[in-house]
Tab-separated table of C-alpha atoms and ligand atoms in Angstrom:
chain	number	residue	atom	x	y	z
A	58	UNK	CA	-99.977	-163.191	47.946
A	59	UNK	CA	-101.783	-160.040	49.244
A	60	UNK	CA	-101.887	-159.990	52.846
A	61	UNK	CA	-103.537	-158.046	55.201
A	62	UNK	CA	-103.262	-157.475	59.138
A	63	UNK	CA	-105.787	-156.864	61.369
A	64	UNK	CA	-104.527	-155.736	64.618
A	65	UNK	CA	-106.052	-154.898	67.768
A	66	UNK	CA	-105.585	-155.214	72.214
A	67	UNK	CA	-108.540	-157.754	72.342
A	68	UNK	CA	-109.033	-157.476	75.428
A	69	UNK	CA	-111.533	-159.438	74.826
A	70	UNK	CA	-112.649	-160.276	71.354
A	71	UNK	CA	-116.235	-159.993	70.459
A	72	UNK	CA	-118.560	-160.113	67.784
A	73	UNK	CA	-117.544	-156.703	66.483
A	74	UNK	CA	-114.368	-157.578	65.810
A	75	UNK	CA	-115.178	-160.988	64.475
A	76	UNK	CA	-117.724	-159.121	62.361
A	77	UNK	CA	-114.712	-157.069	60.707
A	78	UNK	CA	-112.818	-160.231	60.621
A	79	UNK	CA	-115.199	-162.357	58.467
A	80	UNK	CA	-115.402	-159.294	56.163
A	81	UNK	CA	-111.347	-158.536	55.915
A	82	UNK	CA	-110.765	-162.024	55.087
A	83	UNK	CA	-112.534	-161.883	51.619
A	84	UNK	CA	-110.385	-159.116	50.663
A	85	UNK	CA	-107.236	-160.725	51.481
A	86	UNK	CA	-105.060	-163.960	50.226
A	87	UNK	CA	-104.418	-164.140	54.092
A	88	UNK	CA	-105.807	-162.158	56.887
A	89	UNK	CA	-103.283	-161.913	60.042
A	90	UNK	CA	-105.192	-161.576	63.264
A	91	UNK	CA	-102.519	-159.923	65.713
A	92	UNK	CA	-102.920	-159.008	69.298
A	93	UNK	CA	-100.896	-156.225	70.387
A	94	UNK	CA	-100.339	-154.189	73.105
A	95	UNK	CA	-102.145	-150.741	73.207
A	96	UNK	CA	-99.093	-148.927	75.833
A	97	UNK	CA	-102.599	-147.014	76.752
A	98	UNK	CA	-104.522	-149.738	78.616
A	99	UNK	CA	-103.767	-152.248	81.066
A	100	UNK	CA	-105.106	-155.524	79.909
A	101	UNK	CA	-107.812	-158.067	81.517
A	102	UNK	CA	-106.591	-160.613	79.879
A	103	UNK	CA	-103.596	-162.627	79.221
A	104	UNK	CA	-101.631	-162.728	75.122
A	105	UNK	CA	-102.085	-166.358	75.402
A	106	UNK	CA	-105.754	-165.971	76.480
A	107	UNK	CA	-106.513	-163.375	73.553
A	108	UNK	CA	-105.018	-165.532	70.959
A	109	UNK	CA	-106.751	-168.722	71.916
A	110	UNK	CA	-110.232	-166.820	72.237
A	111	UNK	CA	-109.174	-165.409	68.778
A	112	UNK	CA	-108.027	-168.390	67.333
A	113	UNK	CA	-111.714	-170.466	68.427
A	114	UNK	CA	-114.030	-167.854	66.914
A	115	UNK	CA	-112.322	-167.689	63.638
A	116	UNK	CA	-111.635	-171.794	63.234
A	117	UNK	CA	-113.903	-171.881	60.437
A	118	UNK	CA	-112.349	-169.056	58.026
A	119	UNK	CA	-109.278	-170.430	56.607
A	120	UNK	CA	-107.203	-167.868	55.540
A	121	UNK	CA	-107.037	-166.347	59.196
A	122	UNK	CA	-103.993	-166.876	61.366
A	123	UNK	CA	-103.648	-165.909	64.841
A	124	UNK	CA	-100.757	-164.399	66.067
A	125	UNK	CA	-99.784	-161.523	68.888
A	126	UNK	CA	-96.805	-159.660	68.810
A	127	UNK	CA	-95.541	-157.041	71.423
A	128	UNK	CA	-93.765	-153.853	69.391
A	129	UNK	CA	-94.067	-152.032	66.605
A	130	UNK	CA	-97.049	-152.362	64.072
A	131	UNK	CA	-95.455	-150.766	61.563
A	132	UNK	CA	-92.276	-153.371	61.545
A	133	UNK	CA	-94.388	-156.612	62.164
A	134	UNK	CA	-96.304	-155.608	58.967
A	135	UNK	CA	-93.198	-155.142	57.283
A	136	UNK	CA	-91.814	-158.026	58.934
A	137	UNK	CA	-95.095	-160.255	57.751
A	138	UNK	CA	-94.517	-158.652	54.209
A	139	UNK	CA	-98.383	-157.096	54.382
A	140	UNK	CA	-99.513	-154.514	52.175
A	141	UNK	CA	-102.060	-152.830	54.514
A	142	UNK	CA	-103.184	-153.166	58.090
A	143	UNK	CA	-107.163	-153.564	58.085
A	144	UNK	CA	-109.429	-151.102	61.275
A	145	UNK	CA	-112.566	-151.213	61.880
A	146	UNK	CA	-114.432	-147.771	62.264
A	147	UNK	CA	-117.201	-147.192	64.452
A	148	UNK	CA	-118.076	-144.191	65.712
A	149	UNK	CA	-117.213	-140.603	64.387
A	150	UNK	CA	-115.298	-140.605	67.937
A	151	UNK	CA	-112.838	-143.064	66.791
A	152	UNK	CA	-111.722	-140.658	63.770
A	153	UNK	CA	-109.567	-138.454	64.644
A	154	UNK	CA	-107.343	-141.062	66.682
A	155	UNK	CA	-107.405	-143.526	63.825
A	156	UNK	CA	-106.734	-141.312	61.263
A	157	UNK	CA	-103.349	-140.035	63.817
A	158	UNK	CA	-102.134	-143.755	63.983
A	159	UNK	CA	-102.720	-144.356	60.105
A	160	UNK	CA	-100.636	-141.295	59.325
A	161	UNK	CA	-97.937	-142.467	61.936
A	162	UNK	CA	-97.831	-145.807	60.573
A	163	UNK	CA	-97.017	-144.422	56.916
A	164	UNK	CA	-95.030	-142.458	58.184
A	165	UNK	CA	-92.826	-145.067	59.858
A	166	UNK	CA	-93.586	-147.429	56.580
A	167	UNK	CA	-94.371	-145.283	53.622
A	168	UNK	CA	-95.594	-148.326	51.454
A	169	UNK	CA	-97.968	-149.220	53.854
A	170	UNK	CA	-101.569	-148.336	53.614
A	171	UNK	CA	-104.314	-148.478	56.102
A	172	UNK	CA	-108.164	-149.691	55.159
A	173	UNK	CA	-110.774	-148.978	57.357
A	174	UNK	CA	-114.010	-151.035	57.140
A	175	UNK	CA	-117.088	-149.685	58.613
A	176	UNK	CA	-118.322	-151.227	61.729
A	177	UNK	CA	-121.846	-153.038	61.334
A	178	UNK	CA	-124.330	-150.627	62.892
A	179	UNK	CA	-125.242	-153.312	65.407
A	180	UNK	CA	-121.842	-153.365	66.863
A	181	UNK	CA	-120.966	-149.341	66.796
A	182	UNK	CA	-121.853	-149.346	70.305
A	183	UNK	CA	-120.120	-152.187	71.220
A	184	UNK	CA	-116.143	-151.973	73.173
A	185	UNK	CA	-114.186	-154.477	74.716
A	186	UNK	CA	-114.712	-151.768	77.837
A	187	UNK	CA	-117.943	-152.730	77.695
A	188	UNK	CA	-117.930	-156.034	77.595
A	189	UNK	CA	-115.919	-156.644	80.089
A	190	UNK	CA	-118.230	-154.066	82.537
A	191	UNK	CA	-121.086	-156.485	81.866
A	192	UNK	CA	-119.212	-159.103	82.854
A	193	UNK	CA	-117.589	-158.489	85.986
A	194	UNK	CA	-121.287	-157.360	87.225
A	195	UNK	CA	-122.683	-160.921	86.359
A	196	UNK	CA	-124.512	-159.673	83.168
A	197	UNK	CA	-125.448	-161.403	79.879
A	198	UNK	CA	-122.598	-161.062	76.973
A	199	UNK	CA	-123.925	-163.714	74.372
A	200	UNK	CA	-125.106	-161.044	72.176
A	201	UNK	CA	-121.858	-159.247	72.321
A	202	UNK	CA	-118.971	-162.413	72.781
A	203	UNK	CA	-118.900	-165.732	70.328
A	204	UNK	CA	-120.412	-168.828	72.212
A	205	UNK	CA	-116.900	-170.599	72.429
A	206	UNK	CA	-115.055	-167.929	74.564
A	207	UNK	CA	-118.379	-166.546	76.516
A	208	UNK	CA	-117.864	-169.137	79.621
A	209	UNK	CA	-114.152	-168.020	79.635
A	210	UNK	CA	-114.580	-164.724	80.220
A	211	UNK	CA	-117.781	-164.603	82.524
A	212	UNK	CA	-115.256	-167.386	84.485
A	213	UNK	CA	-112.385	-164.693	85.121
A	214	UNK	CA	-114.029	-161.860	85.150
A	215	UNK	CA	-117.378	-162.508	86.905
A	216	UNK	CA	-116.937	-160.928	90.708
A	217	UNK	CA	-121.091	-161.905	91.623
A	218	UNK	CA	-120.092	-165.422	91.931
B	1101	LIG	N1	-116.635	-153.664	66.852
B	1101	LIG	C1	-116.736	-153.436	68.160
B	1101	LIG	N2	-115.763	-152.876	68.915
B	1101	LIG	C2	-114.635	-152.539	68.281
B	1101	LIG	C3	-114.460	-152.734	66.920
B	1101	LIG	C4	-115.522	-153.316	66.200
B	1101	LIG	N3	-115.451	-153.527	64.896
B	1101	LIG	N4	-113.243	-152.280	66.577
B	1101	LIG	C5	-112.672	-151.815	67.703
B	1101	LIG	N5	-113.510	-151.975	68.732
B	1101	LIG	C6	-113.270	-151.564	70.105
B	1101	LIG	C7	-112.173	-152.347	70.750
B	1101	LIG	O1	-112.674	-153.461	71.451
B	1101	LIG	C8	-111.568	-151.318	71.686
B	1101	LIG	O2	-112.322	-151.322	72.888
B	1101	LIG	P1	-111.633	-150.833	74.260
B	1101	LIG	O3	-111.227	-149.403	74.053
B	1101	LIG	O4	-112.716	-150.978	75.246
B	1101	LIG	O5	-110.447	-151.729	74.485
B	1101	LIG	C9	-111.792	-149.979	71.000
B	1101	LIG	O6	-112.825	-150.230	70.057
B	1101	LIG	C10	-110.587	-149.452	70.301
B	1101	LIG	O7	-110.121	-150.415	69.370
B	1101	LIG	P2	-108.809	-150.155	68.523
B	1101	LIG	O8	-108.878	-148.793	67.935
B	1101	LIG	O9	-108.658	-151.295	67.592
B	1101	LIG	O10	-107.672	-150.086	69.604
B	1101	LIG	P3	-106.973	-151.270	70.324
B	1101	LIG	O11	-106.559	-150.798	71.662
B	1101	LIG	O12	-107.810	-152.492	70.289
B	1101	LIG	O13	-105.668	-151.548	69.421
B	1101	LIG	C11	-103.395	-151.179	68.737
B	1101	LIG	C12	-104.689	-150.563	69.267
B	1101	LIG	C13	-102.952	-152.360	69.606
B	1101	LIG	C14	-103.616	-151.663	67.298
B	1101	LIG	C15	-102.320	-150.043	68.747
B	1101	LIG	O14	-102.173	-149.585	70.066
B	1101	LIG	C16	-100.985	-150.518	68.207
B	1101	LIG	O15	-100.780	-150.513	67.008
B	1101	LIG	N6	-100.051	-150.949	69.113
B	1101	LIG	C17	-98.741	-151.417	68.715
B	1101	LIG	C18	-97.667	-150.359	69.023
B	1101	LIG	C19	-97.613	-149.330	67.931
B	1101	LIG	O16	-97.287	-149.580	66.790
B	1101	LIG	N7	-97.942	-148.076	68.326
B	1101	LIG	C20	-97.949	-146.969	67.429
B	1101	LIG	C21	-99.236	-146.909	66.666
B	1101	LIG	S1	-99.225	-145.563	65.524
């Protein structure tokens, strides 16, 4: 079985990532969702919160599985016996740091190989920064954030209510 794991901080979900997720699945036996924790940013939002936002928006593909894990990517692949963790690539910008943790993760598991998909031009704009931003200032996400976790968020993070 050829799986593949897409990992990510979440923080939250939106349609970019779901975008990357619908298209990952079809290349994969199983796609493994994981949220992990990026030792660069504090998070908005609880693990349990990011995997049960994850786990609503992808109900309907069924060879996704939700999980979070809080170490090393390269040994929870290994551990999940994947044969490549799946990015998404948006701008130019996100390059040169990609590119740095792909080579770091080889080098830490030489059999394992990185795929980058290209982010949907809609999306290339589109963060978890900036969701968030709208949201704490009272603004509209729907076009950014699946229906079933948009209430959720604007509910913790909203400060004009
Ligand atoms: N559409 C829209 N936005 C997207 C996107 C897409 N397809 N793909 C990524 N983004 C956004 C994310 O929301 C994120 O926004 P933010 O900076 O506002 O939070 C940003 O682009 C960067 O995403 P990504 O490059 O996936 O970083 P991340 O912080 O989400 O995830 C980890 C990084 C968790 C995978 C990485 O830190 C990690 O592997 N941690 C585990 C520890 C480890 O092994 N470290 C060594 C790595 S070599």
């Amino acid at each position: 079985m050829r799986i593949g794991v897409y990992p990510g901080s979440f923080d939250p979900a939106t349609y970019g990532h779901l975008d990357i997720i619908r298209r990952a699945s079809r290349l994969f036996d199983k796609l493994i969702v994981a949220a992990m924790v990026n030792g660069e940013k504090r998070s908005a939002f609880t693990m349990e919160e990011k995997v049960d936002f994850l786990k609503r928006m992808t109900r309907d593909i069924p060879n996704v599985e939700v999980d979070c894990f809080d170490g090393l990517l390269a040994d929870y692949v290994r551990d999940k016996g994947a044969c490549a963790i799946v990015k998404g690539l948006r701008a130019v910008s996100d390059f040169e740091y990609e590119f740095q943790m792909a080579l770091a993760n080889k080098k830490l598991n030489p059999e394992l190989d990185t795929v980058f998909l290209m982010t949907e031009q809609k999306y290339l704009f589109l963060s978890s920064t900036i969701v968030r931003d709208i949201a704490r200032h009272g603004g509209d996400i729907a076009e950014f954030v699946p229906d079933e976790i948009r209430m959720d968020i604007m509910n913790k993070l909203d400060q004009t209510k």
